[in-house]
């Protein structure tokens, strides 16, 4: 399977790396969490983590699953990078003590990405809050730890991408997927 996830805690450089991969000609899928927040803020909706965490998680799950199916149904041979995957929503739900339904758990297990998942560690040099990212540094570190644990529990091979330039991170990933 050529669907690779890039994950990690907030503010670790995932979106910057995804944008760089896109600029180099790779197909990418943007993070659902940010688009859910932007859409909900635009319509003054409740599906944001600071209002209704359950609704927010459901919207993230729905958008992530739709993106997965759209891509996996049409692009079987191309390499595609996802800015987070469905297991990220599972991690969020577990961290926030949101009940995980049996249907959700089954869907996560049936939704197959490449077994190699790239995780970006917390990096205080680049971490900053913005309108969608309101977590503290400590929350970002905890999210990273829990994200790594979630993917490993699901049987993924979690590869830590070292901090450094976006070019260096790009090269690191290419070496790990044998495209150098």
Short mmCIF file of C-alpha atoms in Angstrom, two decimals:
data_model
loop_
_atom_site.label_atom_id
_atom_site.label_comp_id
_atom_site.label_asym_id
_atom_site.label_seq_id
_atom_site.Cartn_x
_atom_site.Cartn_y
_atom_site.Cartn_z
CA UNK A 1 0.00 0.00 0.00
CA UNK A 2 1.41 3.40 -1.00
CA UNK A 3 -0.62 5.49 1.46
CA UNK A 4 1.80 6.93 4.01
CA UNK A 5 0.81 8.79 7.18
CA UNK A 6 2.82 11.64 8.62
CA UNK A 7 1.74 12.21 12.21
CA UNK A 8 2.87 13.59 15.56
CA UNK A 9 1.80 16.11 18.13
CA UNK A 10 0.72 19.62 17.23
CA UNK A 11 3.30 22.10 15.99
CA UNK A 12 5.97 19.55 15.02
CA UNK A 13 6.16 20.60 11.36
CA UNK A 14 3.81 18.06 9.77
CA UNK A 15 1.93 20.49 7.56
CA UNK A 16 5.16 22.20 6.47
CA UNK A 17 6.55 18.80 5.48
CA UNK A 18 3.33 17.82 3.69
CA UNK A 19 3.40 21.12 1.76
CA UNK A 20 7.04 20.47 0.81
CA UNK A 21 6.20 16.96 -0.39
CA UNK A 22 3.42 18.44 -2.50
CA UNK A 23 5.83 21.02 -3.98
CA UNK A 24 8.06 18.11 -5.03
CA UNK A 25 5.23 16.50 -6.98
CA UNK A 26 3.87 14.03 -4.43
CA UNK A 27 0.15 13.66 -3.87
CA UNK A 28 -0.90 14.74 -0.39
CA UNK A 29 -4.03 14.80 1.76
CA UNK A 30 -4.40 17.74 4.16
CA UNK A 31 -5.12 17.36 7.87
CA UNK A 32 -8.83 16.99 8.57
CA UNK A 33 -8.63 18.56 12.05
CA UNK A 34 -7.64 21.99 10.74
CA UNK A 35 -10.29 22.02 8.01
CA UNK A 36 -12.98 20.91 10.49
CA UNK A 37 -12.01 23.72 12.85
CA UNK A 38 -11.91 26.31 10.05
CA UNK A 39 -15.32 25.18 8.74
CA UNK A 40 -16.88 25.15 12.20
CA UNK A 41 -15.48 28.58 13.10
CA UNK A 42 -16.75 29.96 9.79
CA UNK A 43 -20.32 28.80 10.49
CA UNK A 44 -20.08 29.41 14.25
CA UNK A 45 -20.58 25.67 14.79
CA UNK A 46 -19.97 23.61 17.91
CA UNK A 47 -17.65 21.02 16.31
CA UNK A 48 -14.43 22.49 17.69
CA UNK A 49 -12.38 21.01 20.54
CA UNK A 50 -13.03 23.92 22.88
CA UNK A 51 -16.84 23.59 22.53
CA UNK A 52 -17.84 19.98 21.78
CA UNK A 53 -15.01 17.45 21.67
CA UNK A 54 -17.32 14.57 20.75
CA UNK A 55 -18.77 16.39 17.73
CA UNK A 56 -15.29 17.54 16.73
CA UNK A 57 -14.01 13.93 16.84
CA UNK A 58 -16.98 12.71 14.78
CA UNK A 59 -16.41 15.39 12.14
CA UNK A 60 -12.67 14.60 11.98
CA UNK A 61 -13.43 10.90 11.62
CA UNK A 62 -15.99 11.51 8.86
CA UNK A 63 -13.70 13.81 6.88
CA UNK A 64 -10.65 11.55 7.29
CA UNK A 65 -12.61 8.48 6.21
CA UNK A 66 -14.05 10.26 3.16
CA UNK A 67 -10.56 11.42 2.12
CA UNK A 68 -9.17 7.91 2.61
CA UNK A 69 -11.88 6.31 0.44
CA UNK A 70 -11.62 8.96 -2.25
CA UNK A 71 -7.87 8.41 -2.51
CA UNK A 72 -7.73 4.63 -2.03
CA UNK A 73 -10.49 4.03 -4.58
CA UNK A 74 -8.75 6.00 -7.34
CA UNK A 75 -4.99 6.01 -6.73
CA UNK A 76 -3.79 2.48 -6.02
CA UNK A 77 -0.26 2.77 -7.44
CA UNK A 78 0.74 6.34 -6.56
CA UNK A 79 2.53 7.33 -3.39
CA UNK A 80 0.28 9.53 -1.28
CA UNK A 81 1.11 11.25 1.99
CA UNK A 82 -1.60 11.94 4.57
CA UNK A 83 -1.26 14.77 7.09
CA UNK A 84 -2.54 12.51 9.90
CA UNK A 85 -4.66 9.39 9.51
CA UNK A 86 -7.74 7.83 11.08
CA UNK A 87 -5.74 6.45 14.04
CA UNK A 88 -5.03 10.07 15.01
CA UNK A 89 -8.75 10.51 15.68
CA UNK A 90 -8.74 7.34 17.78
CA UNK A 91 -5.83 8.74 19.79
CA UNK A 92 -7.66 12.05 20.29
CA UNK A 93 -10.80 10.25 21.45
CA UNK A 94 -8.83 8.15 23.93
CA UNK A 95 -6.97 11.19 25.26
CA UNK A 96 -10.24 13.06 25.77
CA UNK A 97 -12.07 10.04 27.26
CA UNK A 98 -14.58 10.03 24.41
CA UNK A 99 -16.24 6.61 24.06
CA UNK A 100 -15.05 4.69 20.99
CA UNK A 101 -17.82 2.66 19.38
CA UNK A 102 -17.29 -0.87 18.09
CA UNK A 103 -18.13 0.39 14.59
CA UNK A 104 -15.40 3.04 14.85
CA UNK A 105 -12.85 0.46 16.06
CA UNK A 106 -13.74 -1.90 13.20
CA UNK A 107 -13.44 0.91 10.66
CA UNK A 108 -9.98 1.84 11.97
CA UNK A 109 -8.83 -1.76 11.61
CA UNK A 110 -10.26 -2.08 8.07
CA UNK A 111 -8.74 1.21 6.89
CA UNK A 112 -5.31 0.15 5.71
CA UNK A 113 -2.41 2.53 5.23
CA UNK A 114 1.20 1.58 4.60
CA UNK A 115 2.52 -0.12 7.75
CA UNK A 116 5.35 2.40 7.92
CA UNK A 117 4.11 5.57 9.65
CA UNK A 118 6.30 8.65 9.98
CA UNK A 119 6.03 10.53 13.27
CA UNK A 120 7.48 13.97 13.90
CA UNK A 121 8.63 14.54 17.49
CA UNK A 122 7.88 17.68 19.50
CA UNK A 123 10.26 20.48 18.58
CA UNK A 124 10.20 23.50 20.87
CA UNK A 125 12.20 25.60 18.40
CA UNK A 126 9.27 25.71 15.95
CA UNK A 127 6.27 25.15 18.25
CA UNK A 128 3.73 27.97 18.38
CA UNK A 129 0.02 28.38 18.93
CA UNK A 130 -2.34 29.76 16.30
CA UNK A 131 -6.08 30.09 15.72
CA UNK A 132 -6.56 26.33 15.31
CA UNK A 133 -3.73 25.10 17.58
CA UNK A 134 -4.44 25.98 21.18
CA UNK A 135 -2.55 23.18 22.98
CA UNK A 136 0.23 23.95 25.45
CA UNK A 137 3.76 22.63 24.92
CA UNK A 138 3.14 19.92 27.55
CA UNK A 139 -0.04 18.85 25.74
CA UNK A 140 1.90 18.70 22.46
CA UNK A 141 4.49 16.38 24.05
CA UNK A 142 1.78 14.17 25.57
CA UNK A 143 -0.04 14.01 22.22
CA UNK A 144 3.17 12.85 20.51
CA UNK A 145 3.68 10.11 23.10
CA UNK A 146 0.08 8.93 22.85
CA UNK A 147 0.11 9.11 19.05
CA UNK A 148 3.19 6.89 18.89
CA UNK A 149 1.60 4.44 21.32
CA UNK A 150 -1.69 4.36 19.36
CA UNK A 151 -0.01 3.55 16.05
CA UNK A 152 2.22 0.91 17.61
CA UNK A 153 -0.80 -0.71 19.31
CA UNK A 154 -2.46 -0.92 15.88
CA UNK A 155 0.56 -2.77 14.46
CA UNK A 156 2.20 0.07 12.54
CA UNK A 157 5.99 0.45 12.24
CA UNK A 158 6.47 3.94 13.66
CA UNK A 159 9.52 5.76 12.25
CA UNK A 160 10.62 8.91 14.07
CA UNK A 161 11.60 11.66 11.64
CA UNK A 162 14.45 13.68 13.18
CA UNK A 163 14.12 17.42 13.70
CA UNK A 164 15.91 19.54 11.14
CA UNK A 165 15.30 21.30 7.87
CA UNK A 166 12.27 20.39 5.82
CA UNK A 167 14.66 19.22 3.10
CA UNK A 168 16.44 16.93 5.56
CA UNK A 169 13.14 15.49 6.74
CA UNK A 170 12.06 15.01 3.12
CA UNK A 171 15.29 13.12 2.32
CA UNK A 172 14.89 11.00 5.46
CA UNK A 173 11.39 9.91 4.42
CA UNK A 174 12.43 9.17 0.84
CA UNK A 175 15.24 6.93 2.10
CA UNK A 176 12.77 5.05 4.28
CA UNK A 177 10.39 4.43 1.40
CA UNK A 178 13.29 3.59 -0.93
CA UNK A 179 12.90 6.47 -3.40
CA UNK A 180 16.40 7.90 -3.24
#
